[in-house]
Amino acid sequence: MNKTWIIAALAIFAAALFLPRLFSQPEAPTAASQYVTEVTDANFEAEVTNHDGPVIMEAYATWCGPCKSYKPVYHQAADAHHNEVKFVSFDGDLNRGIARDINLQAYPTTVCIKGKGADRKVTDSVMGALPPSKLESFIAACAAP
């Protein structure tokens, strides 16, 4: 009788664990904005340094949970404000040169870069996933002359 109870308990446990996964809907992929350019150590100069206007850059890592939740917020902002600033993002784990140049400390980080050519520099940087209202303020400050 003990074997029967153990087997029944294991069957119920297995069903409770696996049945929801069988009937759940897969997560919809996050729609990426056409206005966010992925930059690397190789194309950073062409995409950021040589760009004439202000640039907002998102540093992320593929393993970072807050980065995953921040991505749609950042991409929606890019859709709304692409005429004001250029939006770029980069994987800090794969592009250590950029990470070093901006003194990356945490993921995600949002950075404003202004200036021309060799005089371009980081003018503001915020660590953590920004709520939409804070990102809007950050964009406005970066877009201002």
Short mmCIF file of C-alpha atoms in Angstrom, two decimals:
data_model
loop_
_atom_site.label_atom_id
_atom_site.label_comp_id
_atom_site.label_asym_id
_atom_site.label_seq_id
_atom_site.Cartn_x
_atom_site.Cartn_y
_atom_site.Cartn_z
CA MET A 1 0.00 0.00 0.00
CA ASN A 2 2.87 2.41 0.66
CA LYS A 3 4.18 1.86 -2.88
CA THR A 4 0.79 2.75 -4.33
CA TRP A 5 0.64 6.02 -2.42
CA ILE A 6 4.19 6.94 -3.38
CA ILE A 7 3.55 6.21 -7.06
CA ALA A 8 0.27 8.18 -6.97
CA ALA A 9 1.96 11.13 -5.25
CA LEU A 10 4.79 11.13 -7.82
CA ALA A 11 2.27 10.97 -10.68
CA ILE A 12 0.33 13.94 -9.28
CA PHE A 13 3.55 15.89 -8.73
CA ALA A 14 4.73 15.19 -12.29
CA ALA A 15 1.36 16.17 -13.74
CA ALA A 16 1.30 19.41 -11.76
CA LEU A 17 4.82 20.21 -12.93
CA PHE A 18 4.56 19.38 -16.64
CA LEU A 19 0.91 19.81 -17.71
CA PRO A 20 0.90 23.62 -17.47
CA ARG A 21 3.92 23.72 -19.77
CA LEU A 22 2.19 21.57 -22.36
CA PHE A 23 -0.76 23.93 -22.64
CA SER A 24 0.91 27.30 -22.13
CA GLN A 25 1.41 29.73 -24.97
CA PRO A 26 5.00 30.55 -25.93
CA GLU A 27 6.12 34.07 -25.09
CA ALA A 28 5.69 36.48 -27.95
CA PRO A 29 9.02 37.83 -29.15
CA THR A 30 9.71 41.45 -28.28
CA ALA A 31 9.29 43.63 -31.32
CA ALA A 32 12.62 45.26 -32.03
CA SER A 33 12.56 48.82 -33.28
CA GLN A 34 14.02 49.52 -36.69
CA TYR A 35 15.46 52.67 -35.12
CA VAL A 36 17.81 50.89 -32.70
CA THR A 37 21.19 50.06 -34.23
CA GLU A 38 23.20 47.23 -32.68
CA VAL A 39 26.78 48.43 -32.28
CA THR A 40 29.95 46.44 -31.73
CA ASP A 41 33.57 47.24 -31.02
CA ALA A 42 34.09 46.99 -34.81
CA ASN A 43 31.39 49.46 -35.94
CA PHE A 44 31.26 51.82 -32.93
CA GLU A 45 33.30 54.54 -34.61
CA ALA A 46 31.17 54.54 -37.75
CA GLU A 47 27.83 54.40 -35.91
CA VAL A 48 28.52 56.57 -32.84
CA THR A 49 31.77 58.55 -33.03
CA ASN A 50 31.14 59.76 -36.59
CA HIS A 51 27.43 60.51 -36.02
CA ASP A 52 26.66 64.24 -35.99
CA GLY A 53 23.90 64.37 -33.38
CA PRO A 54 23.34 63.08 -29.87
CA VAL A 55 23.30 59.32 -29.32
CA ILE A 56 21.51 57.33 -26.63
CA MET A 57 23.11 53.96 -26.02
CA GLU A 58 21.80 51.00 -24.07
CA ALA A 59 24.29 48.53 -22.58
CA TYR A 60 22.81 45.09 -21.93
CA ALA A 61 23.75 41.46 -21.37
CA THR A 62 21.81 38.48 -22.70
CA TRP A 63 21.65 36.86 -19.24
CA CYS A 64 20.36 40.03 -17.52
CA GLY A 65 16.70 39.86 -16.42
CA PRO A 66 16.20 43.63 -16.01
CA CYS A 67 17.72 44.10 -19.49
CA LYS A 68 15.05 41.84 -20.96
CA SER A 69 12.25 43.83 -19.32
CA TYR A 70 13.86 47.15 -20.33
CA LYS A 71 14.29 46.26 -24.01
CA PRO A 72 10.66 46.92 -25.05
CA VAL A 73 10.64 50.23 -23.15
CA TYR A 74 13.86 51.33 -24.87
CA HIS A 75 12.66 50.23 -28.31
CA GLN A 76 9.29 51.97 -27.91
CA ALA A 77 11.15 55.16 -26.99
CA ALA A 78 13.29 54.77 -30.11
CA ASP A 79 10.15 54.47 -32.24
CA ALA A 80 8.80 57.68 -30.71
CA HIS A 81 11.99 59.78 -30.62
CA HIS A 82 14.20 58.59 -33.50
CA ASN A 83 14.02 62.06 -35.10
CA GLU A 84 15.60 63.67 -32.01
CA VAL A 85 18.48 61.33 -31.15
CA LYS A 86 20.11 58.21 -32.54
CA PHE A 87 19.41 55.03 -30.55
CA VAL A 88 21.99 52.26 -30.33
CA SER A 89 22.49 49.26 -28.10
CA PHE A 90 25.35 46.86 -27.44
CA ASP A 91 26.07 43.64 -25.59
CA GLY A 92 28.59 44.62 -22.93
CA ASP A 93 29.85 41.06 -22.50
CA LEU A 94 30.73 40.76 -26.19
CA ASN A 95 32.02 44.30 -26.72
CA ARG A 96 34.47 44.93 -23.91
CA GLY A 97 36.07 47.88 -25.72
CA ILE A 98 32.86 49.91 -25.65
CA ALA A 99 32.16 48.79 -22.08
CA ARG A 100 35.61 49.99 -21.00
CA ASP A 101 35.32 53.28 -22.90
CA ILE A 102 32.05 54.23 -21.18
CA ASN A 103 33.14 52.82 -17.80
CA LEU A 104 30.25 50.34 -17.74
CA GLN A 105 29.46 49.29 -14.15
CA ALA A 106 26.08 47.51 -14.37
CA TYR A 107 23.41 46.16 -16.72
CA PRO A 108 21.36 47.73 -18.12
CA THR A 109 22.90 51.17 -18.41
CA THR A 110 21.57 54.01 -20.57
CA VAL A 111 24.14 56.51 -21.81
CA CYS A 112 23.93 59.89 -23.58
CA ILE A 113 26.82 60.74 -25.90
CA LYS A 114 27.26 64.25 -27.31
CA GLY A 115 29.89 66.27 -29.12
CA LYS A 116 31.59 66.01 -32.49
CA GLY A 117 34.25 63.58 -33.66
CA ALA A 118 37.11 63.18 -31.20
CA ASP A 119 35.33 65.54 -28.78
CA ARG A 120 32.36 63.17 -28.37
CA LYS A 121 31.91 62.08 -24.79
CA VAL A 122 29.46 60.56 -22.37
CA THR A 123 27.46 63.43 -20.89
CA ASP A 124 25.07 61.37 -18.78
CA SER A 125 24.70 57.77 -17.68
CA VAL A 126 22.01 55.99 -15.67
CA MET A 127 22.28 52.45 -14.32
CA GLY A 128 19.23 50.21 -14.13
CA ALA A 129 16.07 49.71 -16.14
CA LEU A 130 14.39 53.10 -16.48
CA PRO A 131 10.61 53.41 -16.32
CA PRO A 132 9.16 55.09 -19.43
CA SER A 133 8.74 58.49 -17.74
CA LYS A 134 12.39 58.59 -16.60
CA LEU A 135 13.57 57.47 -20.03
CA GLU A 136 11.50 60.26 -21.61
CA SER A 137 13.25 62.81 -19.37
CA PHE A 138 16.63 61.28 -20.17
CA ILE A 139 15.93 61.53 -23.91
CA ALA A 140 14.79 65.16 -23.61
CA ALA A 141 17.97 66.09 -21.73
CA CYS A 142 20.16 64.27 -24.24
CA ALA A 143 18.39 65.87 -27.22
CA ALA A 144 18.74 69.38 -25.77
CA PRO A 145 21.62 71.45 -27.19
#
